[in-house]
PDB file of C-alpha atoms and ligand atoms in Angstrom:
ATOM      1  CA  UNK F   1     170.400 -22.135  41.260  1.00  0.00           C
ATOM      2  CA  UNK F   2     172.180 -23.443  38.019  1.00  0.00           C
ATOM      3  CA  UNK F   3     172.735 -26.788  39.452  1.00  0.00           C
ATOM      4  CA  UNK F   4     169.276 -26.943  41.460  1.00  0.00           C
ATOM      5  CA  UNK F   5     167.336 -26.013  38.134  1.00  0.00           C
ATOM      6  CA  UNK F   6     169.852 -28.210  36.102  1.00  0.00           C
ATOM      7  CA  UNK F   7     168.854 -25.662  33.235  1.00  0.00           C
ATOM      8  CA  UNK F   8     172.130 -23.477  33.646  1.00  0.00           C
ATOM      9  CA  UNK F   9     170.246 -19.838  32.083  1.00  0.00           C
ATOM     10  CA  UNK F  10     172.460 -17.872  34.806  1.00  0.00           C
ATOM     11  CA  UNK F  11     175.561 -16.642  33.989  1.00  0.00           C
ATOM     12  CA  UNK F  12     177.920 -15.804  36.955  1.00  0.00           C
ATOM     13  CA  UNK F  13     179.557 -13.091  35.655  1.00  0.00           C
ATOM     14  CA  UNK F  14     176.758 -11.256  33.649  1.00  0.00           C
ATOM     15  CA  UNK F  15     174.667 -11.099  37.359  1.00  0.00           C
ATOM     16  CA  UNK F  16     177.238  -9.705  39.168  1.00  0.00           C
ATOM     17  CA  UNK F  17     178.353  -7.087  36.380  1.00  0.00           C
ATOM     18  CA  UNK F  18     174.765  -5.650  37.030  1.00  0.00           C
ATOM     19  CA  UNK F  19     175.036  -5.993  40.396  1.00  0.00           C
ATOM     20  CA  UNK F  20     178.025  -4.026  40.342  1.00  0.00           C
ATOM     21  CA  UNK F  21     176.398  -1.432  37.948  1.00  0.00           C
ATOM     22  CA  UNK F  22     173.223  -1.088  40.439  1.00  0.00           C
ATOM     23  CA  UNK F  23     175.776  -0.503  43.469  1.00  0.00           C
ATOM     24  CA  UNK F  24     178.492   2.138  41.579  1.00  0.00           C
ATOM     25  CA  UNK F  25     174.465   3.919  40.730  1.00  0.00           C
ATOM     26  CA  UNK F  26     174.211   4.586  45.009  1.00  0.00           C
ATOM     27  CA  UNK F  27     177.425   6.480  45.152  1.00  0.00           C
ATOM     28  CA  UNK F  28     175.799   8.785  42.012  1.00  0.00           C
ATOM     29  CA  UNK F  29     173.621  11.375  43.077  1.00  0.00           C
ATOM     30  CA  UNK F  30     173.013  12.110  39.730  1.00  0.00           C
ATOM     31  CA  UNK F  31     171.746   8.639  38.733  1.00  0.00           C
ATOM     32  CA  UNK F  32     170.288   7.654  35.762  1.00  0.00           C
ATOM     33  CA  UNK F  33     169.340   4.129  37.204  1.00  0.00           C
ATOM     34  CA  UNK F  34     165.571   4.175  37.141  1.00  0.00           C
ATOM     35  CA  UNK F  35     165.154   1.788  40.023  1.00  0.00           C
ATOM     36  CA  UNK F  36     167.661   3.718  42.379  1.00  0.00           C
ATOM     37  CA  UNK F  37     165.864   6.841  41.716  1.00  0.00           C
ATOM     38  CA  UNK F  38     162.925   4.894  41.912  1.00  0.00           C
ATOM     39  CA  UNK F  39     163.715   4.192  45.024  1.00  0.00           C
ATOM     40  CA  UNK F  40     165.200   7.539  46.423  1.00  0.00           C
ATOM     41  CA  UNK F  41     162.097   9.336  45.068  1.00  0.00           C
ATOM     42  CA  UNK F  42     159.490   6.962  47.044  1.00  0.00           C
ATOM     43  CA  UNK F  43     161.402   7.836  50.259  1.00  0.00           C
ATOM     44  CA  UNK F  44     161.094  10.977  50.136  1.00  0.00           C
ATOM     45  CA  UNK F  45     157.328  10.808  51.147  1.00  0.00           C
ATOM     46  CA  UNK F  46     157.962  10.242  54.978  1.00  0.00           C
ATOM     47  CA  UNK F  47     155.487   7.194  55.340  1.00  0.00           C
ATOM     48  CA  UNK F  48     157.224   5.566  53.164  1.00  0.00           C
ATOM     49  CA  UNK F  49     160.647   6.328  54.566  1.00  0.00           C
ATOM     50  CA  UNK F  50     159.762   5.119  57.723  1.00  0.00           C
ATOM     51  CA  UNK F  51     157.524   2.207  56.990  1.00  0.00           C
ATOM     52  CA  UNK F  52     160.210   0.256  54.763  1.00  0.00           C
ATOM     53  CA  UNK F  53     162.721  -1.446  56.483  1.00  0.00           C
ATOM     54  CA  UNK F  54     165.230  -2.193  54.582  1.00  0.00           C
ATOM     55  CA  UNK F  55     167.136   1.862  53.720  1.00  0.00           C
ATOM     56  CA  UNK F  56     169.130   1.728  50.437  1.00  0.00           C
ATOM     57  CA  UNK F  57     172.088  -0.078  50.601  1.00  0.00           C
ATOM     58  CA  UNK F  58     175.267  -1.341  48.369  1.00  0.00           C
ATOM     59  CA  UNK F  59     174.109  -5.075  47.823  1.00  0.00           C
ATOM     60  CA  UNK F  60     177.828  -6.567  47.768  1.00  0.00           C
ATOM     61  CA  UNK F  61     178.607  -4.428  50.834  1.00  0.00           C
ATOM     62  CA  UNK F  62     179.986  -7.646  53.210  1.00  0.00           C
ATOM     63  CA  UNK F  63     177.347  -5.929  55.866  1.00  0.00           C
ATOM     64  CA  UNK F  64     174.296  -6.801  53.889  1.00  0.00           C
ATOM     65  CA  UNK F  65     175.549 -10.188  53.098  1.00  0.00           C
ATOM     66  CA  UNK F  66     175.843 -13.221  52.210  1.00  0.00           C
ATOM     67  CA  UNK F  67     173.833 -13.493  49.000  1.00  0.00           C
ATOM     68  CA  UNK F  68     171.027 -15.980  48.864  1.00  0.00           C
ATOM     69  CA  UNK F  69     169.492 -17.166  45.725  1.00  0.00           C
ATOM     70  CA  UNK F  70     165.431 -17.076  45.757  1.00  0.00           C
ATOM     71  CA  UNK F  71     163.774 -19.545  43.085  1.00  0.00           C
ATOM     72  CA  UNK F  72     160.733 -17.844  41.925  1.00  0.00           C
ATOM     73  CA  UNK F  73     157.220 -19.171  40.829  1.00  0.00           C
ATOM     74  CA  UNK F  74     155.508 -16.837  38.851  1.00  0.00           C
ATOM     75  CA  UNK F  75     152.269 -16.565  38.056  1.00  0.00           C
ATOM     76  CA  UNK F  76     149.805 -14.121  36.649  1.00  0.00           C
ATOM     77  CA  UNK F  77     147.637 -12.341  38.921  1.00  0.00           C
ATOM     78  CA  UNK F  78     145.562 -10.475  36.418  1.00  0.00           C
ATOM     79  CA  UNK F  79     145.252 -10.176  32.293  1.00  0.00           C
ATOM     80  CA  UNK F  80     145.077  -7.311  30.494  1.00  0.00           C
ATOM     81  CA  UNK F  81     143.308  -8.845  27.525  1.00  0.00           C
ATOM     82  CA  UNK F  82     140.073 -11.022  27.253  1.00  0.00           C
ATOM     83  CA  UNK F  83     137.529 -12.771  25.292  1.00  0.00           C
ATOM     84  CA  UNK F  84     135.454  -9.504  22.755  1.00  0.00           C
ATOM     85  CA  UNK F  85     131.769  -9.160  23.966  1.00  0.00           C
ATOM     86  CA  UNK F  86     129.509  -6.620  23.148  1.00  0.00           C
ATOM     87  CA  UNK F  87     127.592  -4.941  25.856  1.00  0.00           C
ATOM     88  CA  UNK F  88     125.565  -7.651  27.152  1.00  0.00           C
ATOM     89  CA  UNK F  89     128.448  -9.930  27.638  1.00  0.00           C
ATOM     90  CA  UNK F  90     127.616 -11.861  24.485  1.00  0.00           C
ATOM     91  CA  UNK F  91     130.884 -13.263  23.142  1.00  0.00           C
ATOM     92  CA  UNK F  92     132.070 -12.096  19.537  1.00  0.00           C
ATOM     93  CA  UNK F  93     133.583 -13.495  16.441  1.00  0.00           C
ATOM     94  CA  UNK F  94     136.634 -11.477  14.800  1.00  0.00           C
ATOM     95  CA  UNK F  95     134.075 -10.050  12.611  1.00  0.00           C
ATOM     96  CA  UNK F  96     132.618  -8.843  15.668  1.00  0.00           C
ATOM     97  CA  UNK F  97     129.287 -11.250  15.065  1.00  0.00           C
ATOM     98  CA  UNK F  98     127.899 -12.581  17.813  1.00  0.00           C
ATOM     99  CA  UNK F  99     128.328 -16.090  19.236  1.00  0.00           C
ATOM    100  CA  UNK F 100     124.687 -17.026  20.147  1.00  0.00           C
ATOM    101  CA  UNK F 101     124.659 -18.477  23.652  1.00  0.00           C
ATOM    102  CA  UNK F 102     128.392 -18.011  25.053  1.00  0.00           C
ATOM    103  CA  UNK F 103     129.058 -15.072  27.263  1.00  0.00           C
ATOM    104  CA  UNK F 104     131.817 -13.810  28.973  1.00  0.00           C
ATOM    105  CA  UNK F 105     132.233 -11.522  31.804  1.00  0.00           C
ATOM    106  CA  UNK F 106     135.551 -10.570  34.504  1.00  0.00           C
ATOM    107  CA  UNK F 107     138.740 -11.256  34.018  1.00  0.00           C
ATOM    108  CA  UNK F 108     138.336 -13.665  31.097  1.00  0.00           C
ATOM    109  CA  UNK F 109     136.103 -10.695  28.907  1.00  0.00           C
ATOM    110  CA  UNK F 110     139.143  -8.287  29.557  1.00  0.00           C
ATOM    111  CA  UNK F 111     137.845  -6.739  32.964  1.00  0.00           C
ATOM    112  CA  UNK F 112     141.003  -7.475  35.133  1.00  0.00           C
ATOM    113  CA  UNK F 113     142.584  -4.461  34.303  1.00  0.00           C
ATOM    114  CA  UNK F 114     141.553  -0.958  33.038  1.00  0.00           C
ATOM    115  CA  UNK F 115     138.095  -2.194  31.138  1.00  0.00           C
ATOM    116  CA  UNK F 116     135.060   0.194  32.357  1.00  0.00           C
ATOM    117  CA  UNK F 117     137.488   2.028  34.685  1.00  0.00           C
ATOM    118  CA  UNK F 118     139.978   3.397  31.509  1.00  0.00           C
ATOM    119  CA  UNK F 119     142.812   1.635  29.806  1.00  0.00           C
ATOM    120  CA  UNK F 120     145.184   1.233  32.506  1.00  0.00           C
ATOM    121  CA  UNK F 121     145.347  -1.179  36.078  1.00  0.00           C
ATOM    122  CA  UNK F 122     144.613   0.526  39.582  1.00  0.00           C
ATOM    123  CA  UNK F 123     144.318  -1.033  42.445  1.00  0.00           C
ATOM    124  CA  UNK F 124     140.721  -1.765  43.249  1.00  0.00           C
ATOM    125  CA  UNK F 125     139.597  -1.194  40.235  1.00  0.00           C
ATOM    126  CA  UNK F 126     139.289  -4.927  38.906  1.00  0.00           C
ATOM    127  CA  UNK F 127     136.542  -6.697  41.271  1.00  0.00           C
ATOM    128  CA  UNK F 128     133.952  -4.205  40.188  1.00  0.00           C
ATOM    129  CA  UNK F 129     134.000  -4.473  36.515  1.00  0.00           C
ATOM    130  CA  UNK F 130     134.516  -8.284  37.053  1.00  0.00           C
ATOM    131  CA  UNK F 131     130.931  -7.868  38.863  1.00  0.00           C
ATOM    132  CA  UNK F 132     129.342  -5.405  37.171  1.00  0.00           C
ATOM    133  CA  UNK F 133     130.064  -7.331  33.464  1.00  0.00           C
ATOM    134  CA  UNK F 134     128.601 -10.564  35.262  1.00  0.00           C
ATOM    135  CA  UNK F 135     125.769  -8.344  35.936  1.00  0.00           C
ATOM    136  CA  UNK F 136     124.901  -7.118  32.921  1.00  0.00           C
ATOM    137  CA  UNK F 137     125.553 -10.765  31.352  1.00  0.00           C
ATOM    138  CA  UNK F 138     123.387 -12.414  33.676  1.00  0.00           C
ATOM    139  CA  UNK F 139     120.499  -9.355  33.158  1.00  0.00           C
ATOM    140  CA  UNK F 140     120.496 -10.217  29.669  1.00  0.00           C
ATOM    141  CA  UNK F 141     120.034 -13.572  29.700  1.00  0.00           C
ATOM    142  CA  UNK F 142     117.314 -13.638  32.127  1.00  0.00           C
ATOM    143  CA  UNK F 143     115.429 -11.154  29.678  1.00  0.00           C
ATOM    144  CA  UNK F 144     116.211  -7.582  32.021  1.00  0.00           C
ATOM    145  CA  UNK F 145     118.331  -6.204  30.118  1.00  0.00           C
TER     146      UNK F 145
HETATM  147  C1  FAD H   1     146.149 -11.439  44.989  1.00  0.00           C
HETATM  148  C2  FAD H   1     145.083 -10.622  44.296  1.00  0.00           C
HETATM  149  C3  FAD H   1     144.658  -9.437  44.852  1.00  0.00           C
HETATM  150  C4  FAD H   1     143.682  -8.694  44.222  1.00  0.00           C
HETATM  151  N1  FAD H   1     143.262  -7.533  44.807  1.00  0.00           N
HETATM  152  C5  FAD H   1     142.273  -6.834  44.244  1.00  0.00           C
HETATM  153  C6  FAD H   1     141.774  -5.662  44.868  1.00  0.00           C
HETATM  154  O1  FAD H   1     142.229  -5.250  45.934  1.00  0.00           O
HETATM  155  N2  FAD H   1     140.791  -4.983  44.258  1.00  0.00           N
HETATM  156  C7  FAD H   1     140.254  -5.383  43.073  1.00  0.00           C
HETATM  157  O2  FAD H   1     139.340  -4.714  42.577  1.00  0.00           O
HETATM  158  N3  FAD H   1     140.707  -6.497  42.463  1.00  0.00           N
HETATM  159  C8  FAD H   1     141.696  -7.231  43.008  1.00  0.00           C
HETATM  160  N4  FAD H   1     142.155  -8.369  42.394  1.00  0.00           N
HETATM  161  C9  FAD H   1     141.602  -8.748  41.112  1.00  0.00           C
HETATM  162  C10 FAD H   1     140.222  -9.412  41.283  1.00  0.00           C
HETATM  163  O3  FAD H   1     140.239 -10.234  42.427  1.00  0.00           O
HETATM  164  C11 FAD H   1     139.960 -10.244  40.049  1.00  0.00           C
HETATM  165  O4  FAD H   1     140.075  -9.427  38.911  1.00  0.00           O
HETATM  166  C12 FAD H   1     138.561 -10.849  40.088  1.00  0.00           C
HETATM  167  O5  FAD H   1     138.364 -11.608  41.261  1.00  0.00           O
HETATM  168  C13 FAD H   1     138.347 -11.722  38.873  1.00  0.00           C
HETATM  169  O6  FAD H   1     137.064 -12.258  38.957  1.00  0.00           O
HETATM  170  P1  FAD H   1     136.560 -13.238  37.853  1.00  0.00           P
HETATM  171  O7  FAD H   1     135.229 -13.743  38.329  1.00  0.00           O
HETATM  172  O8  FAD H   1     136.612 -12.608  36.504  1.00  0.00           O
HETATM  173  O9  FAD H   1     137.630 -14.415  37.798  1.00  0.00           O
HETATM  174  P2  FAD H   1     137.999 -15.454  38.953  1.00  0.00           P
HETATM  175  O10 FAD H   1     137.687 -14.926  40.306  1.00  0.00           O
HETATM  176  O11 FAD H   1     139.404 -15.874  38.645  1.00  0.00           O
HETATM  177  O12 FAD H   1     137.000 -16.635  38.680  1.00  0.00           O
HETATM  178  C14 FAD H   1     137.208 -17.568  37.650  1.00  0.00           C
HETATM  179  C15 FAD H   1     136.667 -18.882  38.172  1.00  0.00           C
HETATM  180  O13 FAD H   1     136.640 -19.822  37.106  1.00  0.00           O
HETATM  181  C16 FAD H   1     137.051 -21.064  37.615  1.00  0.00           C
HETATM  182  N5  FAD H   1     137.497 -21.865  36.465  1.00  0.00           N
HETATM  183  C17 FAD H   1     138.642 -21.743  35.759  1.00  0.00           C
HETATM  184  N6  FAD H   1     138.694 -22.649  34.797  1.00  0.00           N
HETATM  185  C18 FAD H   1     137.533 -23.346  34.872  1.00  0.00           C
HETATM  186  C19 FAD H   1     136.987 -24.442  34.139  1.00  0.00           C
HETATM  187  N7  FAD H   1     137.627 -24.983  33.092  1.00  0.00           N
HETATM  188  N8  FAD H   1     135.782 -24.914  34.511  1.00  0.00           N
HETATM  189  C20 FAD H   1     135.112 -24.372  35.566  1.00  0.00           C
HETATM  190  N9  FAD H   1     135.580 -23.348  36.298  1.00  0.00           N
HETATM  191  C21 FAD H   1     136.782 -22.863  35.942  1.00  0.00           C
HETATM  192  C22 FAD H   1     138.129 -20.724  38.594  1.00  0.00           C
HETATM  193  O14 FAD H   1     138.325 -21.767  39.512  1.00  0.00           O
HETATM  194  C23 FAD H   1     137.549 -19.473  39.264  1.00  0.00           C
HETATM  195  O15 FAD H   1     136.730 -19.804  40.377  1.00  0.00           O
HETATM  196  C24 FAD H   1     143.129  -9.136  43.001  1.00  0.00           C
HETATM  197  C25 FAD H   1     143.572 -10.336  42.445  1.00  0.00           C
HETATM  198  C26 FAD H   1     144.540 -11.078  43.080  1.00  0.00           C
HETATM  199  C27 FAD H   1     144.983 -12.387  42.466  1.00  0.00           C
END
């Protein structure tokens, strides 16, 4: 990865000291490792034990390898933030006045996580805020309120 990304941010040795640390944490029933118990803690709900495939395993154990490196794109898939509106989607200053004729509604007013459905992000619970603040936008501008 180093020489494909030419940028040379991994070090060899610091990856597979935590490697190691992760796979000395399976031989620990004790663990502290969040992610192991994580892990061992999901599978005890039998639908879950059955539908992953992959059971828990040592990853430097020469079964499981050899080790392949996995460049990764990432990319947001929802915001937690947003542009301040007021009830009617109308867009606000920092002073919280009101920006005649720019609205904002979904994701970009803050509705792609928690919003009308509480602070945090569930599953599910994005699309219909997203709609519903579009709604009420759109209501007010056509004079419905
Ligand atoms: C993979 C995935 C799975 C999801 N699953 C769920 C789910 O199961 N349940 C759920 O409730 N929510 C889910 N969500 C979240 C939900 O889909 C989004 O929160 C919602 O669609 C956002 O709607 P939006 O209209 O605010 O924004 P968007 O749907 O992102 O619409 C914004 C639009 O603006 C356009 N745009 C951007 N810049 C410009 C520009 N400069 N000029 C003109 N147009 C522009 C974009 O092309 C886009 O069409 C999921 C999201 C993702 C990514």
């Amino acid at each position: 990865m180093n020489i494909l990304s030419g940028d040379h941010l991994l070090s060899y040795d610091y990856i597979k000291s935590q490697i190691e640390a992760r796979d000395r944490e399976l031989d620990n029933k004790f663990s502290k490792d969040t992610q192991v118990n994580y892990i061992r803690n999901t599978r005890n709900y039998l639908g879950d034990k059955l539908g992953r495939v992959a059971a828990p395993h040592k990853i430097l154990s020469p079964e499981n390898g050899p080790l392949i490196a996995v460049r990764l794109n990432i990319l947001t898939r929802k915001t937690l933030g947003g542009i301040k509106t007021n009830l009617n989607g109308q867009v606000l200053r920092q002073d919280e006045s009101i920006i005649e004729g720019l609205f904002a509604a979904g994701e970009a007013a803050g509705f792609g996580g928690g919003g009308m459905h509480g602070y945090r992000a569930l599953e599910g619970t994005f699309l219909g805020g997203c709609i519903f603040s579009g709604m009420k936008a759109g209501k007010y501008i056509a004079g419905l309120k």
